[in-house]
Amino acid sequence: MTEPEPPAVAALSLAETSTAPATKAIEQEINPWDVQAATDDQGNVLEFDYEAISKKWATKLIDAELLARFERVTGHKPHRWLRRGLFFSHRDLELILDTYEKQGDFLMYTGRGPSSDAMHIGHTIPFEFTKWLQEVFDVPLVIMLTDDEKFLFKEKLSQPEVYQFARDNAKDIISMGFDVKKTFMYIDSEFLSSGFNRHFSLNATEFEKLVTNNQVRGAFGFHGSTNIGSNAFAAKQCVAAFASSYPFIFGYDTKTYHRSAKLAAMPCLIPCAIDQDPYFRLVRENCNRMDQPSPKPALIHSKFLTALQGAGGKMSASNPNSAIFMSDSEKTVKNKINKHAFSGGQETLELHKELGGNPDIDVAYQYLTYFEDDDEKLVKFAEEYRKGEMLTGDMKKECIGMMSKYVKKFQEARAKVSDETLEEFLLPRKLEWKGNPKVERKVEVKEEGKEGGEEGTTMGEDGQPLTKNQMKKLAKAAEVERKKKEKEAAKAAQA
Ligand code: TRP
């Protein structure tokens, strides 16, 4: 998910800013490249107003009724991030539940822009949630790593840099426990120049023709001096939601010119942070205009995670003290929370015992709400904190325990992710999943009619199915090609 720049004044506490001269209040800004909380006329950073953004963009808030239906249809209690509103908004989630009830499966799609090699908990949570959803629905998932996007949008980053970030981030994402049989992950600069991308490219070109400069300007605030790569990039992030972009996942012919209308018609669900919504509005507005129309992808949106400094702040890869990073040692986790986590407690112990604290603005408590699954325990903590029976130090201790456990588990898994594991995820191949066990699958997972061969095969240029070995060879050739390009790029960067 995206990594917007840190708000310039997020780290300032109320006390530090209240003496500042009165300035004009600034509204919150949320778009794929810039996320800033509002500030009041004293320059104080305010909390994000998620209801306002949902209203402005006409998304639907996730309510109790939808969650009840989710539980009925899937047989799973909604994840705590749904129950507690971290994933708070959606588009057409009901239709995904309809699909799951009637035809059993659909495609899931998410991604990350690799702008740094330092992933923090704010980056991992959306993937943890995606993994949970994938397990609940048992559907295929694609994870797009947009090194091209970060290169185009970040003035300072070179191609070899973003590519390396993408590979490192991919390993971090794998560490969260995705099932390689059900998950295809790709780095744009690799996949989009491989032998497997014909249908993706055809979709992208077709989509580019449907969208005018004025439309992307409207959606993203581009202007005349925006580079042309940025203008075109949106099409890639959009068509990545079409199952027809990945025929090999479904065992369909990769080499033929013709895309599959059946695959195009497959629904898609995209978990993402709310700032990515402008991209997907674009695909929702144009998907039915494709020659082989696709249904509007459904979305489920998350809020931003609170920075250690408190509400209105955002975790940022460029500010080590704003977040718990997945590479932090146990000691660092402890120090960061003790030193930097904004406290909702009182100035002194006496005052705290007398007046009680405020868990709603207490970052240690907020982090516990992200990770502690036991609802009752949380209610108890909040009550005791308000009464002044639970102290700031106690809350932080609970938080440190929980966070250390999360980070440690990640690091142990990360140590096991080798280059080979990464290549397995990056290899274009047929995926295996079961969908809804209660319904018969409607989307065929095999070759199409005449053009196809045996189930689970990919066709070669001569119309013969490729064997597994040949597939591997092709992938290897792509890998060699990639390494060559990488070297050339590194050389060019030095020159
Ligand atoms: N643009 C996203 C980012 O900067 C990356 C991305 C691509 C993505 N496809 C996605 C994010 C789908 C969420 C869902 O992080």
Coordinates of C-alpha atoms in Angstrom, one line a residue, residues 20-485:
A20 CA 2.2 29.4 17.2
P21 CA 0.6 32.4 15.5
A22 CA -2.9 31.8 14.2
T23 CA -2.8 30.4 10.7
K24 CA -5.4 29.4 8.2
A25 CA -7.1 26.1 8.9
I26 CA -6.2 23.5 6.2
E27 CA -8.5 20.7 5.1
Q28 CA -7.3 17.1 5.0
E29 CA -5.7 16.0 1.8
I30 CA -6.0 12.4 0.7
N31 CA -4.8 11.1 -2.7
P32 CA -2.5 8.3 -3.8
W33 CA 0.6 10.5 -3.5
D34 CA -0.2 12.8 -0.7
V35 CA -1.9 12.2 2.6
Q36 CA -2.1 15.1 5.1
A37 CA -4.4 15.4 8.1
A38 CA -6.2 18.7 8.5
T39 CA -4.8 21.4 10.7
D40 CA -6.9 24.0 12.7
D41 CA -6.3 27.7 12.7
Q42 CA -3.8 27.3 15.4
G43 CA -1.8 24.9 13.3
N44 CA -2.7 21.9 15.4
V45 CA -2.9 18.6 13.5
L46 CA -6.3 17.1 13.6
E47 CA -7.5 13.5 13.3
F48 CA -8.3 12.1 9.9
D49 CA -12.0 12.4 9.2
Y50 CA -12.8 9.1 7.5
E51 CA -16.5 9.6 7.4
A52 CA -15.9 12.8 5.4
I53 CA -13.7 11.2 2.9
S54 CA -16.2 8.3 2.5
K55 CA -18.9 10.9 1.9
K56 CA -16.9 12.9 -0.5
W57 CA -16.0 9.9 -2.6
A58 CA -19.4 8.2 -2.2
T59 CA -18.1 5.0 -0.8
K60 CA -20.2 3.0 1.6
L61 CA -19.3 2.6 5.3
I62 CA -19.1 -0.9 6.5
D63 CA -22.0 -1.4 9.0
A64 CA -23.1 -4.1 11.4
E65 CA -25.6 -5.4 8.9
L66 CA -23.0 -6.1 6.3
L67 CA -20.7 -7.7 8.8
A68 CA -23.6 -10.0 9.9
R69 CA -24.1 -11.0 6.3
F70 CA -20.4 -11.6 5.9
E71 CA -20.5 -14.0 8.8
R72 CA -23.6 -15.8 7.5
V73 CA -22.2 -16.2 4.0
T74 CA -18.6 -17.1 4.9
G75 CA -19.2 -18.9 8.3
H76 CA -16.3 -16.8 9.7
K77 CA -16.5 -14.2 12.5
P78 CA -15.4 -10.9 11.0
H79 CA -11.7 -10.1 11.6
R80 CA -11.1 -7.7 14.5
W81 CA -10.0 -5.1 11.9
L82 CA -13.5 -5.2 10.5
R83 CA -15.2 -5.4 13.9
R84 CA -13.2 -2.4 15.0
G85 CA -13.5 -0.4 11.9
L86 CA -9.9 -0.3 10.7
F87 CA -11.3 -1.5 7.4
F88 CA -14.2 0.9 7.4
S89 CA -15.5 1.5 3.9
H90 CA -16.2 -0.4 0.7
R91 CA -17.6 -0.5 -2.8
D92 CA -19.8 -3.4 -3.8
L93 CA -18.7 -5.8 -1.1
E94 CA -22.3 -7.1 -1.2
L95 CA -21.8 -8.2 -4.8
I96 CA -18.7 -10.1 -3.8
L97 CA -20.7 -11.9 -1.2
D98 CA -23.4 -12.6 -3.8
T99 CA -20.7 -14.0 -6.1
Y100 CA -19.3 -16.2 -3.4
E101 CA -22.7 -17.5 -2.5
K102 CA -23.7 -18.2 -6.2
Q103 CA -20.6 -19.1 -8.1
G104 CA -18.0 -19.6 -5.5
D105 CA -14.9 -17.8 -6.6
F106 CA -13.4 -14.5 -7.8
L107 CA -10.0 -12.9 -8.1
M108 CA -8.4 -10.9 -5.2
Y109 CA -5.9 -8.2 -6.0
T110 CA -3.7 -5.9 -3.9
G111 CA -0.4 -4.3 -4.3
R112 CA 2.4 -2.2 -2.9
G113 CA 4.5 0.7 -4.3
P114 CA 8.1 -0.2 -3.3
S115 CA 9.4 3.2 -2.3
S116 CA 11.7 2.0 0.5
D117 CA 13.1 -1.3 1.8
A118 CA 11.9 -0.5 5.4
M119 CA 8.5 -1.9 5.9
H120 CA 6.6 -1.0 9.1
I121 CA 3.4 -2.3 10.7
G122 CA 1.4 0.2 8.7
H123 CA 2.5 -1.7 5.6
T124 CA 2.0 -5.2 6.9
I125 CA -1.5 -4.8 8.2
P126 CA -3.2 -4.5 4.8
F127 CA -1.4 -7.7 3.7
E128 CA -2.2 -9.5 6.9
F129 CA -5.8 -8.6 6.3
T130 CA -5.7 -9.7 2.6
K131 CA -4.2 -13.0 3.6
W132 CA -7.1 -13.5 6.1
L133 CA -9.7 -12.7 3.4
Q134 CA -8.0 -15.0 1.0
E135 CA -8.1 -17.8 3.6
V136 CA -11.8 -17.1 4.3
F137 CA -12.8 -17.1 0.6
D138 CA -10.2 -19.5 -0.6
V139 CA -9.6 -17.6 -3.9
P140 CA -6.6 -16.8 -6.1
L141 CA -4.7 -13.6 -5.3
V142 CA -2.4 -11.4 -7.3
I143 CA 0.0 -9.0 -5.6
M144 CA 1.4 -6.2 -7.8
L145 CA 4.6 -4.5 -6.9
T146 CA 4.7 -1.2 -8.7
D147 CA 8.4 -0.4 -9.0
D148 CA 7.6 1.4 -12.3
E149 CA 5.1 3.6 -10.4
K150 CA 7.6 4.6 -7.7
F151 CA 10.2 5.3 -10.3
L152 CA 7.9 7.6 -12.2
F153 CA 6.5 9.4 -9.2
K154 CA 9.5 9.8 -7.0
E155 CA 12.0 12.2 -8.5
K156 CA 14.9 10.9 -6.5
L157 CA 14.6 7.1 -7.0
S158 CA 16.4 5.3 -9.7
Q159 CA 15.2 2.2 -11.5
P160 CA 17.7 -0.2 -9.9
E161 CA 16.8 1.2 -6.5
V162 CA 13.0 0.7 -6.9
Y163 CA 13.6 -2.8 -8.4
Q164 CA 15.7 -3.8 -5.4
F165 CA 13.0 -2.4 -3.0
A166 CA 10.4 -4.4 -4.8
R167 CA 12.4 -7.7 -4.3
D168 CA 13.0 -6.9 -0.7
N169 CA 9.4 -5.9 -0.1
A170 CA 8.2 -9.0 -1.9
K171 CA 10.1 -11.2 0.6
D172 CA 8.6 -9.2 3.5
I173 CA 5.2 -9.8 2.1
I174 CA 5.8 -13.5 1.6
S175 CA 6.9 -13.7 5.3
M176 CA 3.4 -12.9 6.3
G177 CA 2.5 -16.5 5.3
F178 CA 0.9 -16.3 1.9
D179 CA 0.2 -19.7 0.2
V180 CA 2.3 -20.0 -2.9
K181 CA -0.3 -22.3 -4.5
K182 CA -2.9 -19.6 -4.4
T183 CA -0.8 -16.5 -4.8
F184 CA 0.9 -14.9 -7.8
M185 CA 3.1 -11.9 -7.0
Y186 CA 4.8 -9.8 -9.6
I187 CA 7.2 -6.9 -10.0
D188 CA 6.0 -4.7 -12.8
S189 CA 9.4 -4.2 -14.4
E190 CA 9.8 -8.0 -14.6
F191 CA 6.3 -9.3 -15.4
L192 CA 5.4 -6.5 -17.9
S193 CA 8.5 -7.3 -20.0
S194 CA 8.2 -11.1 -19.7
G195 CA 6.7 -13.6 -22.1
F196 CA 3.6 -13.8 -20.0
N197 CA 2.3 -10.3 -20.2
R198 CA 0.6 -10.2 -23.6
H199 CA -2.9 -10.1 -22.3
F200 CA -2.0 -7.7 -19.6
S201 CA -0.5 -5.4 -22.2
L202 CA -3.4 -5.7 -24.5
N203 CA -5.7 -4.8 -21.7
A204 CA -3.5 -1.8 -20.7
T205 CA -3.3 -0.4 -24.2
E206 CA -7.1 -0.8 -24.6
F207 CA -7.7 0.9 -21.3
E208 CA -5.2 3.7 -22.1
K209 CA -7.3 4.5 -25.2
L210 CA -10.5 4.8 -23.0
V211 CA -9.1 7.3 -20.6
T212 CA -8.3 10.9 -21.6
N213 CA -5.8 13.3 -20.2
N214 CA -8.6 15.3 -18.7
Q215 CA -9.9 12.3 -16.9
V216 CA -6.6 11.5 -15.2
R217 CA -6.0 15.1 -14.5
G218 CA -9.3 15.2 -12.7
A219 CA -8.7 12.0 -10.8
F220 CA -5.1 12.6 -9.8
G221 CA -4.4 16.4 -10.1
F222 CA -1.9 15.9 -13.0
H223 CA -1.0 18.9 -15.0
G224 CA 0.8 19.8 -18.2
S225 CA 4.3 19.2 -16.9
T226 CA 3.5 15.8 -15.3
N227 CA 5.6 13.1 -17.0
I228 CA 3.8 11.0 -19.6
G229 CA 4.7 7.8 -17.7
S230 CA 2.6 9.0 -14.7
N231 CA -0.3 9.7 -17.0
A232 CA -0.3 6.2 -18.4
F233 CA 0.6 4.3 -15.2
A234 CA -3.0 4.4 -13.9
A235 CA -4.0 2.1 -16.7
K236 CA -1.7 -0.6 -15.4
Q237 CA -2.9 -0.4 -11.8
C238 CA -6.4 -0.6 -13.2
V239 CA -6.2 -3.5 -15.7
A240 CA -4.4 -5.5 -13.0
A241 CA -7.9 -6.0 -11.6
F242 CA -9.0 -8.0 -14.7
A243 CA -8.6 -11.7 -14.4
S244 CA -8.1 -11.7 -18.2
S245 CA -4.7 -10.1 -17.6
Y246 CA -3.5 -13.3 -16.1
P247 CA -4.6 -16.2 -18.3
F248 CA -1.9 -18.6 -16.9
I249 CA -3.4 -18.4 -13.4
F250 CA -6.5 -20.1 -14.7
G251 CA -4.7 -22.5 -17.1
Y252 CA -5.8 -20.5 -20.1
D253 CA -3.7 -19.9 -23.2
T254 CA -1.0 -17.2 -22.6
K255 CA 0.4 -17.0 -26.1
T256 CA -2.7 -16.6 -28.2
Y257 CA -3.5 -13.1 -29.2
H258 CA -7.1 -13.3 -28.0
R259 CA -8.0 -12.6 -24.5
S260 CA -10.7 -14.6 -22.7
A261 CA -14.1 -13.0 -22.4
K262 CA -15.0 -15.4 -19.6
L263 CA -12.0 -14.4 -17.6
A264 CA -12.8 -10.7 -18.2
A265 CA -16.2 -11.3 -16.7
M266 CA -14.7 -12.6 -13.4
P267 CA -15.4 -10.4 -10.4
C268 CA -12.5 -8.9 -8.4
L269 CA -12.1 -7.8 -4.8
I270 CA -9.4 -5.2 -3.9
P271 CA -8.3 -4.6 -0.3
C272 CA -6.5 -1.2 -0.2
A273 CA -6.0 1.9 1.9
I274 CA -8.6 4.6 1.2
D275 CA -6.0 6.8 -0.6
Q276 CA -5.9 4.3 -3.5
D277 CA -9.6 4.7 -4.3
P278 CA -9.0 7.3 -7.1
Y279 CA -7.3 4.6 -9.2
F280 CA -10.1 2.2 -8.8
R281 CA -12.8 4.7 -9.5
L282 CA -11.2 5.1 -12.8
V283 CA -11.4 1.3 -13.5
R284 CA -14.9 1.2 -12.2
E285 CA -15.9 4.0 -14.5
N286 CA -14.4 2.4 -17.6
C287 CA -14.4 -1.4 -17.2
N288 CA -17.7 -2.0 -18.9
R289 CA -16.4 -0.1 -22.0
M290 CA -13.7 -2.7 -22.6
D291 CA -14.3 -4.9 -25.7
Q292 CA -14.6 -7.7 -23.3
P293 CA -16.3 -6.0 -20.4
S294 CA -15.4 -6.6 -16.8
P295 CA -17.6 -6.0 -13.8
K296 CA -16.7 -3.1 -11.5
P297 CA -14.1 -4.4 -9.1
A298 CA -15.2 -4.4 -5.5
L299 CA -13.1 -2.5 -2.9
I300 CA -12.6 -2.7 0.8
H301 CA -10.8 0.3 2.3
S302 CA -8.7 0.7 5.3
K303 CA -7.9 3.8 7.4
F304 CA -4.3 4.8 8.0
L305 CA -2.5 3.5 11.0
T306 CA -1.8 5.9 13.7
A307 CA 1.8 7.1 14.0
L308 CA 3.6 6.7 17.3
Q309 CA 3.2 10.4 17.8
G310 CA -0.6 10.1 17.7
A311 CA -3.7 10.9 15.8
G312 CA -3.3 12.8 12.5
G313 CA 0.2 11.6 12.1
K314 CA 1.1 8.9 9.6
M315 CA 3.7 6.2 9.9
S316 CA 6.5 7.1 7.5
A317 CA 9.4 5.0 6.2
S318 CA 11.6 8.2 6.3
N319 CA 11.0 8.8 10.0
P320 CA 12.2 5.8 12.1
N321 CA 10.5 7.1 15.3
S322 CA 7.1 7.4 13.6
A323 CA 6.5 3.6 13.5
I324 CA 7.5 0.2 14.6
F325 CA 9.5 -1.3 11.7
M326 CA 9.5 -5.0 10.9
S327 CA 13.2 -5.1 11.3
D328 CA 13.3 -3.4 14.7
S329 CA 14.9 -5.4 17.5
E330 CA 13.0 -6.2 20.7
K331 CA 14.9 -3.4 22.5
T332 CA 14.1 -0.9 19.8
V333 CA 10.4 -1.8 19.9
K334 CA 10.5 -1.3 23.7
N335 CA 12.3 2.0 23.5
K336 CA 10.2 3.4 20.7
I337 CA 6.9 2.7 22.6
N338 CA 8.2 3.9 25.9
K339 CA 9.7 7.1 24.5
H340 CA 7.6 8.0 21.5
A341 CA 4.2 6.5 21.8
F342 CA 1.8 9.4 22.5
S343 CA 0.1 8.9 25.9
G344 CA -3.5 9.6 26.8
G345 CA -2.5 9.5 30.5
Q346 CA -2.1 12.5 32.9
E347 CA 1.1 14.4 33.5
T348 CA 1.7 12.9 37.0
L349 CA 0.9 9.6 38.7
E350 CA -1.3 11.4 41.2
L351 CA -3.3 13.2 38.5
H352 CA -3.7 10.0 36.5
K353 CA -5.1 8.2 39.5
E354 CA -7.4 11.1 40.2
L355 CA -8.6 12.0 36.8
G356 CA -7.9 8.8 34.7
G357 CA -6.5 8.6 31.2
N358 CA -8.0 8.7 27.7
P359 CA -7.5 5.5 25.8
D360 CA -9.0 7.0 22.6
I361 CA -5.9 9.1 22.1
D362 CA -3.4 6.7 23.7
V363 CA -1.2 5.2 21.1
A364 CA -0.3 2.2 23.1
Y365 CA -3.9 1.4 23.5
Q366 CA -4.6 2.0 19.8
Y367 CA -1.9 -0.4 18.9
L368 CA -3.4 -3.0 21.2
T369 CA -6.7 -2.6 19.4
Y370 CA -4.9 -3.6 16.2
F371 CA -3.4 -6.7 17.6
E372 CA -5.3 -8.0 20.7
D373 CA -8.1 -10.2 19.4
D374 CA -9.9 -10.5 22.7
D375 CA -12.7 -7.8 22.7
E376 CA -13.4 -8.2 26.4
K377 CA -9.8 -7.7 27.4
L378 CA -9.7 -4.5 25.5
V379 CA -12.9 -3.1 27.0
K380 CA -11.4 -3.9 30.4
F381 CA -8.2 -2.1 29.6
A382 CA -10.1 1.0 28.4
E383 CA -12.3 1.0 31.5
E384 CA -9.4 0.7 33.9
Y385 CA -7.4 3.3 32.1
R386 CA -10.3 5.8 32.3
K387 CA -10.6 5.1 36.0
G388 CA -6.9 5.7 36.5
E389 CA -6.5 2.2 37.8
M390 CA -4.4 1.2 34.8
L391 CA -1.3 3.4 34.3
T392 CA 0.4 4.6 31.2
G393 CA 3.3 2.3 32.0
D394 CA 1.0 -0.7 32.3
M395 CA -0.6 0.1 28.9
K396 CA 2.8 0.5 27.3
K397 CA 4.0 -2.8 28.8
E398 CA 1.0 -4.6 27.3
C399 CA 1.6 -3.0 24.0
I400 CA 5.3 -3.7 24.0
G401 CA 4.6 -7.4 24.7
M402 CA 2.1 -7.6 21.8
M403 CA 4.2 -5.7 19.3
S404 CA 7.4 -7.6 20.1
K405 CA 5.6 -10.9 19.5
Y406 CA 4.3 -9.7 16.2
V407 CA 7.7 -8.4 15.0
K408 CA 9.5 -11.5 16.2
K409 CA 7.2 -13.9 14.5
F410 CA 7.7 -11.9 11.3
Q411 CA 11.5 -11.9 11.6
E412 CA 11.6 -15.6 12.1
A413 CA 9.5 -16.2 9.0
R414 CA 11.5 -13.6 7.0
A415 CA 14.8 -15.4 7.8
K416 CA 13.4 -18.4 6.0
V417 CA 12.4 -16.6 2.8
S418 CA 15.2 -17.4 0.2
D419 CA 15.7 -16.2 -3.3
E420 CA 14.2 -19.5 -4.5
T421 CA 11.0 -18.9 -2.4
L422 CA 10.7 -15.5 -4.0
E423 CA 11.1 -16.9 -7.5
E424 CA 8.4 -19.4 -6.8
F425 CA 5.9 -16.6 -6.0
L426 CA 7.1 -14.6 -9.0
L427 CA 6.7 -17.4 -11.5
P428 CA 3.7 -17.0 -13.7
R429 CA 1.8 -20.3 -13.3
K430 CA -1.6 -21.9 -12.7
L431 CA -2.9 -21.4 -9.2
E432 CA -5.0 -23.8 -7.1
W433 CA -7.9 -22.9 -4.9
K434 CA -11.3 -24.2 -3.9
G435 CA -13.6 -21.2 -3.6
N436 CA -16.8 -21.7 -1.7
P437 CA -17.0 -25.4 -0.8
K438 CA -20.8 -25.2 -0.9
V439 CA -21.2 -24.3 -4.6
E440 CA -20.1 -25.8 -7.8
R441 CA -17.5 -23.6 -9.5
K442 CA -18.8 -21.6 -12.4
V443 CA -15.6 -20.1 -13.7
E444 CA -13.9 -22.8 -15.6
V445 CA -10.3 -23.3 -14.7
K446 CA -8.9 -24.9 -17.9
E447 CA -8.1 -24.2 -21.5
E448 CA -10.7 -22.5 -23.6
G449 CA -12.3 -24.4 -26.6
K450 CA -10.1 -25.0 -29.6
E451 CA -7.3 -22.7 -28.7
G452 CA -6.7 -24.5 -25.5
G453 CA -4.9 -27.8 -24.8
E454 CA -5.0 -30.0 -21.8
E455 CA -6.1 -28.6 -18.5
G456 CA -3.5 -26.7 -16.6
T457 CA -1.2 -26.2 -19.6
T458 CA 0.1 -23.1 -21.3
M459 CA 0.4 -23.0 -25.1
G460 CA 3.6 -22.5 -26.9
E461 CA 3.9 -20.3 -29.9
D462 CA 3.4 -23.3 -32.2
G463 CA 0.2 -24.1 -30.5
Q464 CA 1.6 -27.0 -28.5
P465 CA 1.1 -26.9 -24.8
L466 CA 4.2 -26.0 -22.8
T467 CA 5.4 -28.6 -20.3
K468 CA 6.2 -27.6 -16.8
N469 CA 9.9 -27.8 -17.7
Q470 CA 9.4 -25.5 -20.7
M471 CA 7.5 -23.1 -18.5
K472 CA 10.4 -23.1 -16.1
K473 CA 12.8 -22.5 -19.0
L474 CA 10.8 -19.6 -20.2
A475 CA 10.8 -18.1 -16.7
K476 CA 14.5 -18.7 -16.5
A477 CA 15.1 -17.0 -19.8
A478 CA 13.1 -14.0 -18.4
E479 CA 15.2 -14.1 -15.3
V480 CA 18.4 -14.0 -17.3
E481 CA 17.0 -11.2 -19.4
R482 CA 16.1 -9.4 -16.2
K483 CA 19.6 -9.8 -14.7
K484 CA 21.1 -8.5 -17.9
K485 CA 18.8 -5.4 -17.8

